[in-house]
JSON list of C-alpha atoms in Angstrom, two decimals:
[
{"chain": "A", "resi": 1470, "resn": "UNK", "atom": "CA", "xyz": [-31.75, -103.14, -49.24]},
{"chain": "A", "resi": 1471, "resn": "UNK", "atom": "CA", "xyz": [-33.35, -102.12, -52.52]},
{"chain": "A", "resi": 1472, "resn": "UNK", "atom": "CA", "xyz": [-31.60, -101.37, -55.76]},
{"chain": "A", "resi": 1473, "resn": "UNK", "atom": "CA", "xyz": [-32.05, -99.46, -58.97]},
{"chain": "A", "resi": 1474, "resn": "UNK", "atom": "CA", "xyz": [-31.69, -101.75, -61.96]},
{"chain": "A", "resi": 1475, "resn": "UNK", "atom": "CA", "xyz": [-31.05, -100.22, -65.37]},
{"chain": "A", "resi": 1476, "resn": "UNK", "atom": "CA", "xyz": [-32.82, -101.80, -68.33]},
{"chain": "A", "resi": 1477, "resn": "UNK", "atom": "CA", "xyz": [-32.32, -101.27, -72.05]},
{"chain": "A", "resi": 1478, "resn": "UNK", "atom": "CA", "xyz": [-35.35, -100.92, -74.31]},
{"chain": "A", "resi": 1479, "resn": "UNK", "atom": "CA", "xyz": [-34.54, -101.72, -77.93]},
{"chain": "A", "resi": 1480, "resn": "UNK", "atom": "CA", "xyz": [-31.53, -99.91, -79.34]},
{"chain": "A", "resi": 1481, "resn": "UNK", "atom": "CA", "xyz": [-32.27, -96.37, -78.25]},
{"chain": "A", "resi": 1482, "resn": "UNK", "atom": "CA", "xyz": [-33.46, -96.00, -74.67]},
{"chain": "A", "resi": 1483, "resn": "UNK", "atom": "CA", "xyz": [-32.96, -97.05, -71.08]},
{"chain": "A", "resi": 1484, "resn": "UNK", "atom": "CA", "xyz": [-35.03, -96.93, -67.93]},
{"chain": "A", "resi": 1485, "resn": "UNK", "atom": "CA", "xyz": [-34.43, -97.68, -64.26]},
{"chain": "A", "resi": 1486, "resn": "UNK", "atom": "CA", "xyz": [-36.58, -99.68, -61.89]},
{"chain": "A", "resi": 1487, "resn": "UNK", "atom": "CA", "xyz": [-36.47, -99.60, -58.10]},
{"chain": "A", "resi": 1488, "resn": "UNK", "atom": "CA", "xyz": [-36.55, -103.15, -56.78]},
{"chain": "A", "resi": 1489, "resn": "UNK", "atom": "CA", "xyz": [-36.96, -104.46, -53.25]},
{"chain": "A", "resi": 1490, "resn": "UNK", "atom": "CA", "xyz": [-34.41, -106.83, -51.70]},
{"chain": "A", "resi": 1491, "resn": "UNK", "atom": "CA", "xyz": [-36.59, -109.79, -52.73]},
{"chain": "A", "resi": 1492, "resn": "UNK", "atom": "CA", "xyz": [-36.64, -108.67, -56.38]},
{"chain": "A", "resi": 1493, "resn": "UNK", "atom": "CA", "xyz": [-40.08, -107.05, -56.64]},
{"chain": "A", "resi": 1494, "resn": "UNK", "atom": "CA", "xyz": [-40.30, -103.95, -58.84]},
{"chain": "A", "resi": 1495, "resn": "UNK", "atom": "CA", "xyz": [-41.86, -101.03, -56.96]},
{"chain": "A", "resi": 1496, "resn": "UNK", "atom": "CA", "xyz": [-41.22, -98.11, -59.27]},
{"chain": "A", "resi": 1497, "resn": "UNK", "atom": "CA", "xyz": [-40.23, -97.50, -62.90]},
{"chain": "A", "resi": 1498, "resn": "UNK", "atom": "CA", "xyz": [-38.47, -94.36, -64.04]},
{"chain": "A", "resi": 1499, "resn": "UNK", "atom": "CA", "xyz": [-39.13, -92.55, -67.31]},
{"chain": "A", "resi": 1500, "resn": "UNK", "atom": "CA", "xyz": [-37.38, -93.52, -70.55]},
{"chain": "A", "resi": 1501, "resn": "UNK", "atom": "CA", "xyz": [-33.87, -92.11, -70.97]},
{"chain": "A", "resi": 1502, "resn": "UNK", "atom": "CA", "xyz": [-31.86, -91.59, -74.14]},
{"chain": "A", "resi": 1503, "resn": "UNK", "atom": "CA", "xyz": [-28.54, -92.63, -72.60]},
{"chain": "A", "resi": 1504, "resn": "UNK", "atom": "CA", "xyz": [-27.02, -94.24, -69.53]},
{"chain": "A", "resi": 1505, "resn": "UNK", "atom": "CA", "xyz": [-25.96, -90.82, -68.29]},
{"chain": "A", "resi": 1506, "resn": "UNK", "atom": "CA", "xyz": [-29.57, -89.59, -68.62]},
{"chain": "A", "resi": 1507, "resn": "UNK", "atom": "CA", "xyz": [-30.66, -92.69, -66.71]},
{"chain": "A", "resi": 1508, "resn": "UNK", "atom": "CA", "xyz": [-28.25, -91.82, -63.88]},
{"chain": "A", "resi": 1509, "resn": "UNK", "atom": "CA", "xyz": [-29.74, -88.31, -63.79]},
{"chain": "A", "resi": 1510, "resn": "UNK", "atom": "CA", "xyz": [-33.22, -89.85, -63.66]},
{"chain": "A", "resi": 1511, "resn": "UNK", "atom": "CA", "xyz": [-32.19, -91.97, -60.66]},
{"chain": "A", "resi": 1512, "resn": "UNK", "atom": "CA", "xyz": [-30.74, -88.87, -58.96]},
{"chain": "A", "resi": 1513, "resn": "UNK", "atom": "CA", "xyz": [-34.04, -87.04, -59.51]},
{"chain": "A", "resi": 1514, "resn": "UNK", "atom": "CA", "xyz": [-36.03, -89.97, -58.12]},
{"chain": "A", "resi": 1515, "resn": "UNK", "atom": "CA", "xyz": [-33.79, -90.05, -55.04]},
{"chain": "A", "resi": 1516, "resn": "UNK", "atom": "CA", "xyz": [-34.11, -86.28, -54.53]},
{"chain": "A", "resi": 1517, "resn": "UNK", "atom": "CA", "xyz": [-37.91, -86.30, -54.67]},
{"chain": "A", "resi": 1518, "resn": "UNK", "atom": "CA", "xyz": [-38.94, -89.71, -53.33]},
{"chain": "A", "resi": 1519, "resn": "UNK", "atom": "CA", "xyz": [-38.69, -88.87, -49.64]},
{"chain": "A", "resi": 1520, "resn": "UNK", "atom": "CA", "xyz": [-41.17, -85.96, -50.00]},
{"chain": "A", "resi": 1521, "resn": "UNK", "atom": "CA", "xyz": [-44.68, -87.39, -49.60]},
{"chain": "A", "resi": 1522, "resn": "UNK", "atom": "CA", "xyz": [-46.15, -84.33, -51.34]},
{"chain": "A", "resi": 1523, "resn": "UNK", "atom": "CA", "xyz": [-44.42, -85.40, -54.59]},
{"chain": "A", "resi": 1524, "resn": "UNK", "atom": "CA", "xyz": [-46.66, -88.47, -54.94]},
{"chain": "A", "resi": 1525, "resn": "UNK", "atom": "CA", "xyz": [-49.93, -88.47, -56.84]},
{"chain": "A", "resi": 1526, "resn": "UNK", "atom": "CA", "xyz": [-52.47, -91.30, -56.50]},
{"chain": "A", "resi": 1527, "resn": "UNK", "atom": "CA", "xyz": [-54.02, -92.18, -59.84]},
{"chain": "A", "resi": 1528, "resn": "UNK", "atom": "CA", "xyz": [-56.91, -94.45, -60.86]},
{"chain": "A", "resi": 1529, "resn": "UNK", "atom": "CA", "xyz": [-55.99, -96.87, -63.66]},
{"chain": "A", "resi": 1530, "resn": "UNK", "atom": "CA", "xyz": [-59.57, -96.70, -65.02]},
{"chain": "A", "resi": 1531, "resn": "UNK", "atom": "CA", "xyz": [-59.79, -100.46, -64.49]},
{"chain": "A", "resi": 1532, "resn": "UNK", "atom": "CA", "xyz": [-60.66, -100.20, -60.81]},
{"chain": "A", "resi": 1533, "resn": "UNK", "atom": "CA", "xyz": [-57.02, -100.37, -59.77]},
{"chain": "A", "resi": 1534, "resn": "UNK", "atom": "CA", "xyz": [-54.54, -97.73, -58.68]},
{"chain": "A", "resi": 1535, "resn": "UNK", "atom": "CA", "xyz": [-50.95, -96.56, -59.03]},
{"chain": "A", "resi": 1536, "resn": "UNK", "atom": "CA", "xyz": [-48.91, -93.55, -58.01]},
{"chain": "A", "resi": 1537, "resn": "UNK", "atom": "CA", "xyz": [-46.74, -91.17, -59.95]},
{"chain": "A", "resi": 1538, "resn": "UNK", "atom": "CA", "xyz": [-43.71, -89.45, -58.49]},
{"chain": "A", "resi": 1539, "resn": "UNK", "atom": "CA", "xyz": [-43.33, -85.81, -59.54]},
{"chain": "A", "resi": 1540, "resn": "UNK", "atom": "CA", "xyz": [-40.09, -83.89, -59.98]},
{"chain": "A", "resi": 1541, "resn": "UNK", "atom": "CA", "xyz": [-39.37, -80.31, -58.94]},
{"chain": "A", "resi": 1542, "resn": "UNK", "atom": "CA", "xyz": [-41.02, -79.04, -62.13]},
{"chain": "A", "resi": 1543, "resn": "UNK", "atom": "CA", "xyz": [-44.18, -81.08, -61.48]},
{"chain": "A", "resi": 1544, "resn": "UNK", "atom": "CA", "xyz": [-43.56, -83.53, -64.33]},
{"chain": "A", "resi": 1545, "resn": "UNK", "atom": "CA", "xyz": [-43.74, -87.29, -63.83]},
{"chain": "A", "resi": 1546, "resn": "UNK", "atom": "CA", "xyz": [-40.35, -88.86, -63.13]},
{"chain": "A", "resi": 1547, "resn": "UNK", "atom": "CA", "xyz": [-41.48, -92.35, -62.10]},
{"chain": "A", "resi": 1548, "resn": "UNK", "atom": "CA", "xyz": [-44.57, -94.56, -61.89]},
{"chain": "A", "resi": 1549, "resn": "UNK", "atom": "CA", "xyz": [-45.43, -97.39, -59.54]},
{"chain": "A", "resi": 1550, "resn": "UNK", "atom": "CA", "xyz": [-46.72, -100.83, -60.25]},
{"chain": "A", "resi": 1551, "resn": "UNK", "atom": "CA", "xyz": [-50.51, -101.35, -60.24]},
{"chain": "A", "resi": 1552, "resn": "UNK", "atom": "CA", "xyz": [-52.18, -101.82, -56.84]},
{"chain": "A", "resi": 1553, "resn": "UNK", "atom": "CA", "xyz": [-55.60, -103.23, -55.97]},
{"chain": "A", "resi": 1554, "resn": "UNK", "atom": "CA", "xyz": [-56.61, -100.57, -53.42]},
{"chain": "A", "resi": 1555, "resn": "UNK", "atom": "CA", "xyz": [-55.65, -97.03, -52.40]},
{"chain": "A", "resi": 1556, "resn": "UNK", "atom": "CA", "xyz": [-54.37, -98.44, -49.09]},
{"chain": "A", "resi": 1557, "resn": "UNK", "atom": "CA", "xyz": [-51.97, -100.67, -51.05]},
{"chain": "A", "resi": 1558, "resn": "UNK", "atom": "CA", "xyz": [-50.79, -97.57, -52.94]},
{"chain": "A", "resi": 1559, "resn": "UNK", "atom": "CA", "xyz": [-49.91, -95.82, -49.68]},
{"chain": "A", "resi": 1560, "resn": "UNK", "atom": "CA", "xyz": [-48.06, -98.93, -48.51]},
{"chain": "A", "resi": 1561, "resn": "UNK", "atom": "CA", "xyz": [-46.16, -98.87, -51.83]},
{"chain": "A", "resi": 1562, "resn": "UNK", "atom": "CA", "xyz": [-45.19, -95.24, -51.30]},
{"chain": "A", "resi": 1563, "resn": "UNK", "atom": "CA", "xyz": [-43.93, -96.06, -47.81]},
{"chain": "A", "resi": 1564, "resn": "UNK", "atom": "CA", "xyz": [-41.92, -98.93, -49.29]},
{"chain": "A", "resi": 1565, "resn": "UNK", "atom": "CA", "xyz": [-40.30, -96.56, -51.80]},
{"chain": "A", "resi": 1566, "resn": "UNK", "atom": "CA", "xyz": [-39.51, -94.04, -49.08]},
{"chain": "A", "resi": 1567, "resn": "UNK", "atom": "CA", "xyz": [-37.89, -96.78, -46.95]},
{"chain": "A", "resi": 1568, "resn": "UNK", "atom": "CA", "xyz": [-35.82, -98.21, -49.85]},
{"chain": "A", "resi": 1569, "resn": "UNK", "atom": "CA", "xyz": [-34.60, -94.97, -51.47]},
{"chain": "A", "resi": 1570, "resn": "UNK", "atom": "CA", "xyz": [-31.92, -93.98, -48.92]},
{"chain": "A", "resi": 1571, "resn": "UNK", "atom": "CA", "xyz": [-30.01, -97.26, -49.23]},
{"chain": "A", "resi": 1572, "resn": "UNK", "atom": "CA", "xyz": [-30.81, -98.27, -52.82]},
{"chain": "A", "resi": 1573, "resn": "UNK", "atom": "CA", "xyz": [-27.71, -99.02, -54.84]},
{"chain": "A", "resi": 1574, "resn": "UNK", "atom": "CA", "xyz": [-27.42, -98.78, -58.62]},
{"chain": "A", "resi": 1575, "resn": "UNK", "atom": "CA", "xyz": [-27.14, -102.26, -60.06]},
{"chain": "A", "resi": 1576, "resn": "UNK", "atom": "CA", "xyz": [-25.31, -101.73, -63.33]},
{"chain": "A", "resi": 1577, "resn": "UNK", "atom": "CA", "xyz": [-24.17, -105.28, -63.98]},
{"chain": "A", "resi": 1578, "resn": "UNK", "atom": "CA", "xyz": [-24.59, -104.91, -67.73]},
{"chain": "A", "resi": 1579, "resn": "UNK", "atom": "CA", "xyz": [-23.90, -101.22, -68.29]},
{"chain": "A", "resi": 1580, "resn": "UNK", "atom": "CA", "xyz": [-21.22, -98.70, -67.40]},
{"chain": "A", "resi": 1581, "resn": "UNK", "atom": "CA", "xyz": [-22.38, -95.29, -66.27]}
]
Protein backbone atom coordinates (compact mmCIF):
# COMPACT_ATOMS: atom_id res chain seq x y z
CA UNK A 1 0.00 0.00 0.00
CA UNK A 2 1.30 3.44 -0.90
CA UNK A 3 1.14 6.55 1.21
CA UNK A 4 1.15 10.30 0.93
CA UNK A 5 3.93 11.80 3.01
CA UNK A 6 3.78 15.49 3.88
CA UNK A 7 7.05 17.41 3.82
CA UNK A 8 7.85 20.90 5.07
CA UNK A 9 9.98 23.20 2.93
CA UNK A 10 11.63 25.95 4.96
CA UNK A 11 9.30 27.89 7.22
CA UNK A 12 6.49 28.68 4.82
CA UNK A 13 5.38 25.79 2.64
CA UNK A 14 4.53 22.11 2.51
CA UNK A 15 4.20 19.52 -0.22
CA UNK A 16 3.04 15.92 -0.41
CA UNK A 17 4.71 12.99 -2.11
CA UNK A 18 3.10 9.71 -3.10
CA UNK A 19 5.37 6.85 -2.07
CA UNK A 20 5.19 3.15 -2.86
CA UNK A 21 5.15 0.52 -0.11
CA UNK A 22 8.92 0.12 -0.49
CA UNK A 23 9.53 3.86 0.02
CA UNK A 24 10.08 5.04 -3.56
CA UNK A 25 8.66 8.46 -4.42
CA UNK A 26 6.42 8.30 -7.49
CA UNK A 27 4.76 11.70 -7.50
CA UNK A 28 5.23 15.11 -5.89
CA UNK A 29 2.39 17.53 -5.34
CA UNK A 30 2.60 21.29 -5.75
CA UNK A 31 3.76 23.57 -2.93
CA UNK A 32 1.11 24.44 -0.35
CA UNK A 33 0.96 27.35 2.06
CA UNK A 34 -0.49 25.34 4.94
CA UNK A 35 -1.20 21.80 6.07
CA UNK A 36 -4.86 22.30 5.24
CA UNK A 37 -3.90 23.37 1.69
CA UNK A 38 -1.71 20.26 1.49
CA UNK A 39 -4.70 18.08 2.44
CA UNK A 40 -6.72 19.77 -0.33
CA UNK A 41 -3.85 19.09 -2.74
CA UNK A 42 -3.91 15.39 -1.82
CA UNK A 43 -7.70 15.31 -2.31
CA UNK A 44 -7.27 16.86 -5.77
CA UNK A 45 -4.56 14.33 -6.68
CA UNK A 46 -6.83 11.48 -5.56
CA UNK A 47 -9.79 12.86 -7.53
CA UNK A 48 -7.84 13.17 -10.79
CA UNK A 49 -5.22 10.42 -10.64
CA UNK A 50 -7.45 7.58 -11.80
CA UNK A 51 -8.34 9.41 -15.05
CA UNK A 52 -5.66 8.56 -17.62
CA UNK A 53 -6.61 11.64 -19.67
CA UNK A 54 -5.34 13.87 -16.82
CA UNK A 55 -1.73 12.82 -17.40
CA UNK A 56 0.64 14.65 -19.72
CA UNK A 57 3.95 13.13 -20.85
CA UNK A 58 6.73 15.71 -20.90
CA UNK A 59 10.32 15.66 -22.19
CA UNK A 60 12.84 16.90 -19.61
CA UNK A 61 15.02 18.36 -22.41
CA UNK A 62 17.83 16.10 -21.20
CA UNK A 63 16.60 13.05 -23.09
CA UNK A 64 14.52 11.87 -20.14
CA UNK A 65 10.82 12.05 -19.38
CA UNK A 66 8.27 12.73 -16.65
CA UNK A 67 4.54 13.18 -16.41
CA UNK A 68 2.38 15.91 -14.97
CA UNK A 69 -1.02 15.31 -13.46
CA UNK A 70 -3.61 17.95 -14.33
CA UNK A 71 -6.52 19.10 -12.19
CA UNK A 72 -10.06 19.86 -13.33
CA UNK A 73 -8.96 23.35 -14.40
CA UNK A 74 -6.08 21.97 -16.49
CA UNK A 75 -3.37 23.25 -14.14
CA UNK A 76 -0.57 21.01 -12.89
CA UNK A 77 -1.31 19.47 -9.50
CA UNK A 78 1.55 16.95 -9.32
CA UNK A 79 4.70 15.87 -11.15
CA UNK A 80 6.39 12.50 -11.38
CA UNK A 81 9.97 11.53 -10.88
CA UNK A 82 12.24 11.47 -13.96
CA UNK A 83 12.09 8.36 -16.16
CA UNK A 84 14.53 7.09 -18.79
CA UNK A 85 11.96 6.19 -21.47
CA UNK A 86 8.34 6.95 -22.38
CA UNK A 87 7.49 3.30 -21.61
CA UNK A 88 8.80 3.83 -18.06
CA UNK A 89 6.57 6.91 -17.79
CA UNK A 90 3.49 4.86 -18.65
CA UNK A 91 4.52 2.24 -16.09
CA UNK A 92 4.85 5.07 -13.55
CA UNK A 93 1.35 6.31 -14.35
CA UNK A 94 -0.02 2.79 -13.89
CA UNK A 95 1.79 2.60 -10.54
CA UNK A 96 0.15 5.85 -9.42
CA UNK A 97 -3.27 4.64 -10.53
CA UNK A 98 -2.79 1.38 -8.59
CA UNK A 99 -1.56 3.12 -5.40
CA UNK A 100 -4.03 6.04 -5.23
CA UNK A 101 -7.13 4.14 -4.02
CA UNK A 102 -5.41 2.73 -0.92
CA UNK A 103 -2.81 5.43 -0.20
CA UNK A 104 -2.97 6.68 3.36
CA UNK A 105 -1.80 10.09 4.56
CA UNK A 106 1.32 9.66 6.64
CA UNK A 107 1.29 12.68 8.91
CA UNK A 108 3.74 11.49 11.55
CA UNK A 109 5.15 14.97 12.08
CA UNK A 110 2.17 17.19 11.31
CA UNK A 111 -1.46 17.49 12.36
CA UNK A 112 -3.97 18.20 9.62
